[in-house]
């Protein structure tokens, strides 16, 4: 009766694996750069615009660095149930130990054995 060779009840499916560390860092860096670009635009608009909503741009220029740093330092949480175990299947490949031992007569002779 064939059985599975390896039993890993908590095997990870490749399609549900988390992003790599490099991909996560790249995403967070892009998010930080976009936020800081918006902050720079707000700072320039604070200087250029001479109206009451200048203070909205000033507040954004002051608080966006805090928001950017908090957003970048937050790592994606592990979602429960995202990981699904893979059920192992029976391996149909025949193994050497599945067959009965058959004795094959030797045709090799030793030098000390008589010929004939």
Short mmCIF file of C-alpha atoms in Angstrom, two decimals, residues 7-14 16 83-88:
data_model
loop_
_atom_site.label_atom_id
_atom_site.label_comp_id
_atom_site.label_asym_id
_atom_site.label_seq_id
_atom_site.Cartn_x
_atom_site.Cartn_y
_atom_site.Cartn_z
CA UNK A 7 3.89 14.43 6.07
CA UNK A 8 3.79 18.18 6.59
CA UNK A 9 0.31 19.09 7.79
CA UNK A 10 1.18 22.79 7.95
CA UNK A 11 2.74 23.09 4.50
CA UNK A 12 2.59 26.57 2.98
CA UNK A 13 1.02 27.07 -0.41
CA UNK A 14 3.17 29.20 -2.69
CA UNK A 16 -0.68 32.34 -0.38
CA UNK A 83 -2.33 30.63 5.00
CA UNK A 84 -3.97 27.46 3.79
CA UNK A 85 -2.32 24.11 4.38
CA UNK A 86 -1.64 21.89 1.39
CA UNK A 87 -2.91 18.36 1.78
CA UNK A 88 -0.24 15.87 0.71
#
